[in-house]
CSV table of C-alpha atoms in Angstrom, one decimal:
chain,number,residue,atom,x,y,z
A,10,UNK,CA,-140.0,83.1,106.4
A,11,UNK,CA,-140.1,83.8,110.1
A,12,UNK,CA,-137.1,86.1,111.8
A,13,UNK,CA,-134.9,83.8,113.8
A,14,UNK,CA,-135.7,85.0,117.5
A,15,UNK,CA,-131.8,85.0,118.9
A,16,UNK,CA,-131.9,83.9,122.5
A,17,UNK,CA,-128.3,82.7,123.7
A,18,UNK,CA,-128.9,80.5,127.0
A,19,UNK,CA,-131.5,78.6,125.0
A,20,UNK,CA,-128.6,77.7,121.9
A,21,UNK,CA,-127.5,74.0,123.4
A,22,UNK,CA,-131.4,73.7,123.4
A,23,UNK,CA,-131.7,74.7,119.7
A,24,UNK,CA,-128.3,72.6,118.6
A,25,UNK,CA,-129.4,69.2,120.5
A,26,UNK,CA,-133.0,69.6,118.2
A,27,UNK,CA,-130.8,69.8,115.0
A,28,UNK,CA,-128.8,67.0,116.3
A,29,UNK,CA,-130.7,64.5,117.5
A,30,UNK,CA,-132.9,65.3,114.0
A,31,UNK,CA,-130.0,64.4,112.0
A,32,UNK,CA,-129.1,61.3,113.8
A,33,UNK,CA,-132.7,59.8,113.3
A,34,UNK,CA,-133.0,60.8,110.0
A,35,UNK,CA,-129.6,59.6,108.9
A,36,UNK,CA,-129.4,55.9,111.2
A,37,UNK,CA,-130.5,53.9,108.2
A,38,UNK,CA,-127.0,54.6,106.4
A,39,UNK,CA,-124.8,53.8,109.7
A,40,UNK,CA,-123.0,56.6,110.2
A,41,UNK,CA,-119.8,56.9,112.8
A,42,UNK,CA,-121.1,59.6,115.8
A,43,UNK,CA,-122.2,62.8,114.4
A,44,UNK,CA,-119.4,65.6,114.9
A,45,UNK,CA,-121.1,69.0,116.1
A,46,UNK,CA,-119.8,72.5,115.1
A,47,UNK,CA,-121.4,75.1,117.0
A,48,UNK,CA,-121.8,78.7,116.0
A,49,UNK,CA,-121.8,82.0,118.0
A,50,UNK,CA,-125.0,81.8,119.7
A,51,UNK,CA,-125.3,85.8,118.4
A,52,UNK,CA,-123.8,88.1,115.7
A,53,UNK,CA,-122.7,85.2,113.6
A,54,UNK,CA,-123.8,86.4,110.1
A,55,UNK,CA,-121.4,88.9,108.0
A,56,UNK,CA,-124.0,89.9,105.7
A,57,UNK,CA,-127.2,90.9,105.6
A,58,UNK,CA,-129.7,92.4,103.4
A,59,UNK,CA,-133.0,94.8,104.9
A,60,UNK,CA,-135.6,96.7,103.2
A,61,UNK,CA,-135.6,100.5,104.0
A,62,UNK,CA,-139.2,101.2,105.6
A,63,UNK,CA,-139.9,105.2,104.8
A,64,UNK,CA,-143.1,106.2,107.5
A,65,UNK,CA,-143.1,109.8,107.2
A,66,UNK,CA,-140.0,111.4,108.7
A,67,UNK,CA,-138.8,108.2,110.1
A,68,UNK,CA,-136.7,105.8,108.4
A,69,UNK,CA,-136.0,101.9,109.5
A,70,UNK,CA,-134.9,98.9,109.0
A,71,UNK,CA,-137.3,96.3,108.1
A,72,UNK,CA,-138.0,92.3,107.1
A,73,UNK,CA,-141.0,90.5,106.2
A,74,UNK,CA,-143.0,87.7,108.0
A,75,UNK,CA,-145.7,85.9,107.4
A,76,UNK,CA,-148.6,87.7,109.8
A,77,UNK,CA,-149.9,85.1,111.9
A,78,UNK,CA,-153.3,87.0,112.3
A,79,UNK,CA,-153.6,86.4,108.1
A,80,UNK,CA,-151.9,83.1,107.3
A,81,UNK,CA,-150.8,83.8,103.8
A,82,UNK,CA,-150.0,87.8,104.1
A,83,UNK,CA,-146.5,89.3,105.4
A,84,UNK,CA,-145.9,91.9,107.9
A,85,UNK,CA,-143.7,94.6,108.3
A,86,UNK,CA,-140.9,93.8,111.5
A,87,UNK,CA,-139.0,96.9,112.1
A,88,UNK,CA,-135.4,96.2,113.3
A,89,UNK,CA,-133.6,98.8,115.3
A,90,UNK,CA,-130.9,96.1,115.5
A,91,UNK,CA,-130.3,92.5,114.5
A,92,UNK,CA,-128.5,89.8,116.7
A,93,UNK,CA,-128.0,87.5,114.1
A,94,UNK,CA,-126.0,90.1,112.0
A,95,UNK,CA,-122.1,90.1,112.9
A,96,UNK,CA,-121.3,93.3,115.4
A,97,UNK,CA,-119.9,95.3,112.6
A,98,UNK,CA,-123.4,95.6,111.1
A,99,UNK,CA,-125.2,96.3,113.8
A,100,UNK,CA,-122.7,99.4,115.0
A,101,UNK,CA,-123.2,100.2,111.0
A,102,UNK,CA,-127.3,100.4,111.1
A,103,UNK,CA,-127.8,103.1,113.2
A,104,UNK,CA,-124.9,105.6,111.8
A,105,UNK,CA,-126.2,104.7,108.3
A,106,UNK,CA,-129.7,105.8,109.2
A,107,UNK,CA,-128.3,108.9,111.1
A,108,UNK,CA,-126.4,109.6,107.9
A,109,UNK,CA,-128.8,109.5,105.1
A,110,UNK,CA,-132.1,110.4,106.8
A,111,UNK,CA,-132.1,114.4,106.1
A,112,UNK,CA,-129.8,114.1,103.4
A,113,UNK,CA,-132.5,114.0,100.3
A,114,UNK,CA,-130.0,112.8,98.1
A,115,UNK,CA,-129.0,110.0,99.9
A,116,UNK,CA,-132.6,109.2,101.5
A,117,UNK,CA,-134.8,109.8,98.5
A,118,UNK,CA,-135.9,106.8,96.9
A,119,UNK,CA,-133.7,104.2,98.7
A,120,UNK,CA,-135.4,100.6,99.5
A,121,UNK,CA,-133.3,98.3,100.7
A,122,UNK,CA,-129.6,98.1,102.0
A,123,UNK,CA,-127.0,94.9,102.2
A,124,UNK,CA,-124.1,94.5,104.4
A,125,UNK,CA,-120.8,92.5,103.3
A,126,UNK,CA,-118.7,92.8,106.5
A,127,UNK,CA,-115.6,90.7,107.1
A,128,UNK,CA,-114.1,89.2,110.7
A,129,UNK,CA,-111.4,92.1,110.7
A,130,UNK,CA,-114.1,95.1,110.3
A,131,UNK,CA,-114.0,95.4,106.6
A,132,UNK,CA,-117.5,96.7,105.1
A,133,UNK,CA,-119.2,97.0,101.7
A,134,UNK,CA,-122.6,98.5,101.9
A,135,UNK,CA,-124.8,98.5,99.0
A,136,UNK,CA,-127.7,101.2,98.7
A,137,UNK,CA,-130.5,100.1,96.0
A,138,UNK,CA,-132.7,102.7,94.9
A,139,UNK,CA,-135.8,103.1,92.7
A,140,UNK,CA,-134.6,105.8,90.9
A,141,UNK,CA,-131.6,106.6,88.5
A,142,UNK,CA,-128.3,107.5,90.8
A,143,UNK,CA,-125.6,110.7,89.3
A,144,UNK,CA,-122.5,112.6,89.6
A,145,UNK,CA,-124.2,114.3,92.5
A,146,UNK,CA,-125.2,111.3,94.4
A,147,UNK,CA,-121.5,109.7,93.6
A,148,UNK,CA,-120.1,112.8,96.0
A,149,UNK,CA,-122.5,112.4,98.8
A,150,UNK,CA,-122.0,108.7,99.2
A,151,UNK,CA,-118.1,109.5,98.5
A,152,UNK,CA,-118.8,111.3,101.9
A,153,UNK,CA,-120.5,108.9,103.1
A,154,UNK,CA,-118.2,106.6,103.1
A,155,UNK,CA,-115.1,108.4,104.6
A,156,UNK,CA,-117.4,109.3,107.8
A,157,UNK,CA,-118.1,105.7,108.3
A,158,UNK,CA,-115.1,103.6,107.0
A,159,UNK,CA,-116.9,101.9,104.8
A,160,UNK,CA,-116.9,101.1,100.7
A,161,UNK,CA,-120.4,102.2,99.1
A,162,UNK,CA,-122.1,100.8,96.1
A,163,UNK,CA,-124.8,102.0,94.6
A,164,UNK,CA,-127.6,100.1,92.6
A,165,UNK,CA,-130.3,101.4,90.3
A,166,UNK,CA,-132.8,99.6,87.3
A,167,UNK,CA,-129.5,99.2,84.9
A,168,UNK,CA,-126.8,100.6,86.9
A,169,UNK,CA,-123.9,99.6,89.4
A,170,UNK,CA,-122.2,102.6,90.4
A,171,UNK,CA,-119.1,101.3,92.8
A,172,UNK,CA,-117.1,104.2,94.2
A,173,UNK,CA,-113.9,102.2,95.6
A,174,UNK,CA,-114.5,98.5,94.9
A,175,UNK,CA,-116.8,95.8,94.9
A,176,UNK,CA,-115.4,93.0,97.2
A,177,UNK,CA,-114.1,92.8,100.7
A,178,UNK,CA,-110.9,90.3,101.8
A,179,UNK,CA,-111.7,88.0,104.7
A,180,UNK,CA,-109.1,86.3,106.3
A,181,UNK,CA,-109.6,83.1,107.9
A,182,UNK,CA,-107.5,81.5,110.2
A,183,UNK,CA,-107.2,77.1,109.3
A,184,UNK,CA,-104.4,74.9,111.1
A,185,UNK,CA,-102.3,77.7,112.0
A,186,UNK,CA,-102.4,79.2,108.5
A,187,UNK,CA,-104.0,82.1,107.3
A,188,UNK,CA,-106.3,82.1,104.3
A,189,UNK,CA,-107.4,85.3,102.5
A,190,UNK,CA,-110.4,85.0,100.1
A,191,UNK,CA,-111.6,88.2,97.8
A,192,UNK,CA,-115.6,88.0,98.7
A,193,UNK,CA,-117.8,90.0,96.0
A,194,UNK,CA,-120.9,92.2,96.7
A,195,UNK,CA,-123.7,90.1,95.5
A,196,UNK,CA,-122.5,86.4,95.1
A,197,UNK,CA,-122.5,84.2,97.4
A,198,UNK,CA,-120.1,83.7,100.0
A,199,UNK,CA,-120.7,81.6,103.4
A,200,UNK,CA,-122.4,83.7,105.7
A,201,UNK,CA,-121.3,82.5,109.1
A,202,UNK,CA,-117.2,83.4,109.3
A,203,UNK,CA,-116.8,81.2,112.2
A,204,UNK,CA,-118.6,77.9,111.3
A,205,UNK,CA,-116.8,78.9,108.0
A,206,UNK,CA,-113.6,78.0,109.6
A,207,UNK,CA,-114.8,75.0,111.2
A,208,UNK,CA,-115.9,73.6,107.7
A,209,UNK,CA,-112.4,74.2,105.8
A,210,UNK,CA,-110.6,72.0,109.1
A,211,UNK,CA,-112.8,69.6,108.8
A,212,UNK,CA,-112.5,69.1,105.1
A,213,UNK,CA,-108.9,69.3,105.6
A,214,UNK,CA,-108.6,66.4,108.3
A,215,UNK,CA,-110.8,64.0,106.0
A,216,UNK,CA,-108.6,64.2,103.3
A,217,UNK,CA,-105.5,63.9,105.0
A,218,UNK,CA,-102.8,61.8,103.5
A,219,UNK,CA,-103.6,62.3,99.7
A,220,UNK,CA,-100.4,64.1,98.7
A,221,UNK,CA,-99.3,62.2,95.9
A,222,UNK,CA,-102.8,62.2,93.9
A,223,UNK,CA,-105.6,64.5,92.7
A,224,UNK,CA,-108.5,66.0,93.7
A,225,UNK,CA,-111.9,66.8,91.7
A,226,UNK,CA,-113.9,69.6,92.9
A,227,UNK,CA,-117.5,70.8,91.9
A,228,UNK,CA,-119.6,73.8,92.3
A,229,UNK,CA,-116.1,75.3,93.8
A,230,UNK,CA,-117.9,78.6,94.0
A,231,UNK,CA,-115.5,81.4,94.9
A,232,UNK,CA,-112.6,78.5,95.9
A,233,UNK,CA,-113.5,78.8,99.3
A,234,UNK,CA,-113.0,74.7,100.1
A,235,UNK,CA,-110.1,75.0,97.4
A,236,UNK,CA,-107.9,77.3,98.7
A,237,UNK,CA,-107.9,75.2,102.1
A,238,UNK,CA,-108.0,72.3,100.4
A,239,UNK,CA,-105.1,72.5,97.6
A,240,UNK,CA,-102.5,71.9,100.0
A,241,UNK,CA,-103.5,68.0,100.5
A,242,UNK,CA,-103.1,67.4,97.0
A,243,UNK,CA,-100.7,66.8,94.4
A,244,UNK,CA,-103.0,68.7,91.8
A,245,UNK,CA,-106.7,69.8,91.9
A,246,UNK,CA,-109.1,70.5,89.0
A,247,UNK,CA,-112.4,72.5,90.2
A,248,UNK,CA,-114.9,73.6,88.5
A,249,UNK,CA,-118.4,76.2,89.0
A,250,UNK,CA,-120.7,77.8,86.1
A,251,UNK,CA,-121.1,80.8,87.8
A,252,UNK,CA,-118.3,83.7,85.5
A,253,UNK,CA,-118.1,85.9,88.8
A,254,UNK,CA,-117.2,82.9,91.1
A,255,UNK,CA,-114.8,81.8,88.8
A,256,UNK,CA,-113.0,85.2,88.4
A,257,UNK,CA,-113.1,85.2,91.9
A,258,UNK,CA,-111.8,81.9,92.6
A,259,UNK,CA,-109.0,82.6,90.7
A,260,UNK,CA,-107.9,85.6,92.6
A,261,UNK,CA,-108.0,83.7,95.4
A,262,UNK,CA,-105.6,81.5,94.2
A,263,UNK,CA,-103.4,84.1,93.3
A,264,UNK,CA,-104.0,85.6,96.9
A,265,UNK,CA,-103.0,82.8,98.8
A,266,UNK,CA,-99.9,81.9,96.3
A,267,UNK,CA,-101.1,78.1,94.9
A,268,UNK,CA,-100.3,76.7,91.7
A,269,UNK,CA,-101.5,73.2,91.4
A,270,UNK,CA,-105.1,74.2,90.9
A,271,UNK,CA,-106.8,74.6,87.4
A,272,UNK,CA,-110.4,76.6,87.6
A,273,UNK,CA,-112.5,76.0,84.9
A,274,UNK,CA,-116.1,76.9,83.9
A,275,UNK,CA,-118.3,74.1,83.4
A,276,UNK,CA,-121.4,72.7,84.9
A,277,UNK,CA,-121.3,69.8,87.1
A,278,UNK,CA,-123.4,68.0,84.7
A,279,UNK,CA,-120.9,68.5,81.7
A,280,UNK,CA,-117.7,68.0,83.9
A,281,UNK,CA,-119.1,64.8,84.0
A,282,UNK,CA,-119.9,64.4,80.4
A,283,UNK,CA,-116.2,65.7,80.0
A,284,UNK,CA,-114.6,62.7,82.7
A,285,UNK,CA,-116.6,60.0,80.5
A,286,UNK,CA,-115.3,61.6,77.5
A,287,UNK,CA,-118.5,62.2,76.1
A,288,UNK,CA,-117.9,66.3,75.7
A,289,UNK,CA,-114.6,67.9,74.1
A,290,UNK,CA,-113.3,71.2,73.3
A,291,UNK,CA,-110.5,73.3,73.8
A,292,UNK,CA,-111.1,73.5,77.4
A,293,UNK,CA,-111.3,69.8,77.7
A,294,UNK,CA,-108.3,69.0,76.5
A,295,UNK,CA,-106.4,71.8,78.7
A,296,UNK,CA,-107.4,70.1,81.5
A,297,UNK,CA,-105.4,66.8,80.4
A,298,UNK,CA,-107.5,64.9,82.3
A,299,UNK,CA,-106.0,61.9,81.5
A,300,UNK,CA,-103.0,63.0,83.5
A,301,UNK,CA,-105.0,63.0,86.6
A,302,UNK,CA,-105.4,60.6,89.0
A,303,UNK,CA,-108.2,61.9,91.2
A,304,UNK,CA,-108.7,60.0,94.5
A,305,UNK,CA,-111.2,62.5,95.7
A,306,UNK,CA,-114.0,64.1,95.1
A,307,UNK,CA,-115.6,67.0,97.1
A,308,UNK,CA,-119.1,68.5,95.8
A,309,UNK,CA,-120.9,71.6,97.8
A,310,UNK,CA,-124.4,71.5,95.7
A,311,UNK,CA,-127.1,73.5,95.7
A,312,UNK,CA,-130.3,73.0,98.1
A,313,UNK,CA,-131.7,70.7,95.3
A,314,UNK,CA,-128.9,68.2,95.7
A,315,UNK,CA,-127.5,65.8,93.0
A,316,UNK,CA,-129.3,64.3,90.1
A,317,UNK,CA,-129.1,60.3,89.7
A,318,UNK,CA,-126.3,60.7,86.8
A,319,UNK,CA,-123.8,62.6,89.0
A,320,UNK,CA,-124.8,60.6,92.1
A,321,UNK,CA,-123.3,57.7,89.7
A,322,UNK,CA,-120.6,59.7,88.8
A,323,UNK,CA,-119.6,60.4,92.5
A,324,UNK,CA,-119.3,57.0,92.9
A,325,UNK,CA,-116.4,55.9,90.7
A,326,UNK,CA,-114.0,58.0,93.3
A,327,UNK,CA,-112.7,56.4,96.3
A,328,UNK,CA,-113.3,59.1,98.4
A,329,UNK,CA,-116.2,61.5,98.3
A,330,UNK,CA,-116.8,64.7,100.4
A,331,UNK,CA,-120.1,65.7,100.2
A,332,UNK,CA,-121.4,69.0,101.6
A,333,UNK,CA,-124.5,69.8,101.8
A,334,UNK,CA,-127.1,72.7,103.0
A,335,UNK,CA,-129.8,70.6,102.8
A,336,UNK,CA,-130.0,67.4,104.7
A,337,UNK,CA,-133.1,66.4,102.9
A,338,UNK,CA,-131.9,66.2,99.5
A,339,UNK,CA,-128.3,64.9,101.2
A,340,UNK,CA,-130.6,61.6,102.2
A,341,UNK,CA,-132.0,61.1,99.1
A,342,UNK,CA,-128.4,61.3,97.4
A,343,UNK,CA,-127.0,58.8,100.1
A,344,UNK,CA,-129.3,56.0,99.1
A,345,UNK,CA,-127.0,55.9,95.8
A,346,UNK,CA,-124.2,57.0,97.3
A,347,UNK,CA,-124.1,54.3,100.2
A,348,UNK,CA,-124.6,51.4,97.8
A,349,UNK,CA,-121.1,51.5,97.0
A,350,UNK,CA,-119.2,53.7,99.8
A,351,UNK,CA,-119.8,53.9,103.5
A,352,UNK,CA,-120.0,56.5,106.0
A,353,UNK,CA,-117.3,57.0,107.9
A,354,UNK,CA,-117.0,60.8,109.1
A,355,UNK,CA,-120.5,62.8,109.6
A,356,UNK,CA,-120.7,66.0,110.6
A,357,UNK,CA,-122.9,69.5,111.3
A,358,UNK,CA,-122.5,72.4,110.9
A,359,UNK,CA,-124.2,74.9,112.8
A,360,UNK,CA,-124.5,77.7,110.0
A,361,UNK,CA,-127.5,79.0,110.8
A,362,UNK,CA,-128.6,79.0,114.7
A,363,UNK,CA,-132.1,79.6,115.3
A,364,UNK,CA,-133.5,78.2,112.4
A,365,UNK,CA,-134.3,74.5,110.9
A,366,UNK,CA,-132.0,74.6,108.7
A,367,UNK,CA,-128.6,72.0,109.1
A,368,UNK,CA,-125.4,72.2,107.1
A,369,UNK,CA,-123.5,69.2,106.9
A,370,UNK,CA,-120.3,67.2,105.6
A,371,UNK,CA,-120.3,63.6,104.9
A,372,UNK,CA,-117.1,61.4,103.6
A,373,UNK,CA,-117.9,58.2,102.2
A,374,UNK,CA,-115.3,56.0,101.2
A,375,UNK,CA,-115.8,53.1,98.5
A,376,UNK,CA,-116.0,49.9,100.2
A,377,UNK,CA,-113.6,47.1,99.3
C-alpha cells in the first residue's frame, strides 16, 4: 500500500483521473452525467491508525510501504505529521509523543496508536500495547487524558481497558438539519466527515417523494444512511450482521428521536431468504413484513459487492440505491441490475483523495 502523497493544487488533477475513469468504465449502462463530490484536498480523514516506531530514545510515528528498491518488502515511513488525517489528529500526534515518551509506563511496550476524532474536536485515542496494562497504567493515562482533552483506551492480548467511554458523537449537518451519530472505537464508521455529508444529501434527494411507503435497507452498519434517510419514508426496516453496529444503530435512532425504523440483525443473504419467505423465526415475524410496502431499496456492501441471488433480489424493488466502495464489483452487479432498471442518477464520491480508489451512488429505477 503506498502513502497517499497529499499535494492540494494538484487535487482537480487527481479528481478529473477518477472521473473520467468512471465515465469510461460505466458508458456501456447509459448513465445520466456523473455528479462529482469533492473532498478537502487535505486533513479529510477523522481517523487514523499508526504504528509506534521505538529507535533508541526516539519515538515516531510510522506506516509501511512497499520499498521500491525490493519489490515485495515494506519499509518503514516515519510521519512527523499526516495531511490526510483531519487537523485534530495532527495537533494530537506531537503532544501524544511529548506525553508518553519519558513516561515508562505509558511508553514501554506501546506499538501502534488510532485516532477517532469528530468535526467538533471530539477524540478517542486508543493505545495498543504488547504487554498486559494495570491499575497503575489506568492513572497515568487518566492523566493523560485530562492534559490533552481527550478519551483514552487501552488495548492489550485479552483486554480493553476504557477509562471514560468508547465512542465519540459526530454531528453532521444534512438540509438544514442536524444529525448526531454515536461512532464506536474500532468499527467502522466513514472516514471522510465531509464527503460524509455529501453522501446522506444525495441519498436524500433520490428518494424524495416516498412518504407514504417503505424503505428496505442492508448492511445499515451503524444507521448512518438511516438516520438521514428515515424521514422520506413512512416506515423503514434495516438490517446489518455486525452486534456492535447494530447496538449502535439503535442509539442512533434514539439520538436523533425516530420511530418508524426497526433494526434487526440478519445477513443480507437471509433477509432475503426472509422477504421470499423461505426463513422464519421469532424475529421474522416481528418484522411483519407483510405489512410493508417497500418501494426502495438502499444497499452499502462490502468491497466484494453483491452475489447473483441478492442482485435478483434487488431487482423486484422499484427503486434501488446502490452504494458502493468499489466500482469494480459495482460493474459487475450492474450487468444484472440494468437488465431490469436504468440508471438515472450517478454519482462520486471523493472519499478518499489521492488514491485510486472511487466511492459511488447509483439509483436505478425499474423500467416500465
Amino acid at each position: 500500500m503506498a502513502i497517499p502523497v497529499v499535494d492540494p493544487p494538484r487535487y482537480d488533477e487527481q479528481l478529473d483521473a477518477k472521473r473520467a475513469r468512471l465515465v469510461e468504465t460505466f458508458a456501456p449502462f447509459a448513465p445520466p452525467a456523473l455528479e462529482v463530490y469533492p473532498s478537502p484536498p487535505s486533513h479529510y480523514r477523522q481517523r487514523c491508525e499508526f504504528r509506534l516506531w521505538h529507535e533508541g530514545d526516539d519515538l515516531f510515528y510510522a506506516m509501511f510501504e512497499v520499498d521500491p528498491d525490493e519489490p515485495g518488502k515494506k519499509r518503514v515511513v516515519r510521519l512527523d505529521d499526516y495531511p490526510v488525517a483531519g487537523r485534530r489528529i495532527n495537533e494530537l500526534m506531537p503532544q501524544l509523543l511529548d506525553a508518553v515518551r519519558d513516561r515508562p509506563i505509558l511508553r514501554r511496550k506501546l506499538f501502534q496508536v488510532e485516532f477517532l476524532t469528530t468535526l467538533s474536536g471530539e477524540a478517542l485515542v486508543t493505545l495498543i500495547y504488547h504487554r498486559q496494562l494495570d491499575e497503575a497504567w489506568d492513572d497515568a493515562a487518566r492523566e493523560l487524558e485530562q492534559a490533552l482533552d481527550i478519551m483514552i483506551i487501552g488495548r492489550a492480548r485479552k483486554q480493553r481497558r476504557v477509562l471514560t467511554r468508547d465512542h465519540v458523537w459526530e454531528c453532521l449537518e444534512v438540509d438544514g438539519r442536524r444529525l448526531h451519530y454515536q461512532q464506536v472505537e474500532n468499527s467502522f464508521t466513514q472516514p471522510n466527515a465531509e464527503i460524509c455529508r455529501a453522501m446522506l444529501a444525495w441519498a436524500r434527494d433520490v428518494t424524495a417523494g416516498s412518504q407514504q411507503r417503505d424503505l428496505v435497507e442492508l448492511y445499515c452498519g451503524n444507521a448512518n444512511f438511516t438516520v438521514a434517510l428515515a424521514g422520506n419514508f413512512r416506515r423503514v426496516l434495516a438490517t446489518e450482521i455486525s452486534r456492535t453496529s447494530v447496538a449502535s444503530a439503535r442509539e442512533n435512532l434514539d439520538a436523533n428521536a425516530i420511530d418508524n425504523v426497526t433494526v434487526g440483525r440478519m445477513s443480507a443473504e437471509e433477509f432475503t431468504q426472509a422477504l421470499k419467505g423461505e426463513k422464519g423465526g421469532r424475529r421474522v415475524e416481528a418484522w411483519a413484513l407483510g405489512e410493508h410496502d417497500f418501494s426502495t431499496v438502499l444497499v452499502d456492501p462490502p468491497r466484494a459487492g453483491l452475489d447473483e441471488a441478492s442482485c435478483r433480489q434487488l431487482s423486484e424493488y422499484e427503486r434501488i440505491v446502490y452504494i458502493s466502495c468499489n466500482p469494480d464489483t459495482l460493474a459487475q452487479n450492474l450487468e444484472t441490475l440494468t437488465q431490469t432498471h436504468d440508471v438515472t442518477r450517478f454519482a462520486l464520491f471523493d472519499q478518499f483523495p489521492w488514491t485510486h480508489h472511487c466511492e459511488c451512488g447509483v439509483l436505478l429505477e425499474r423500467r416500465a
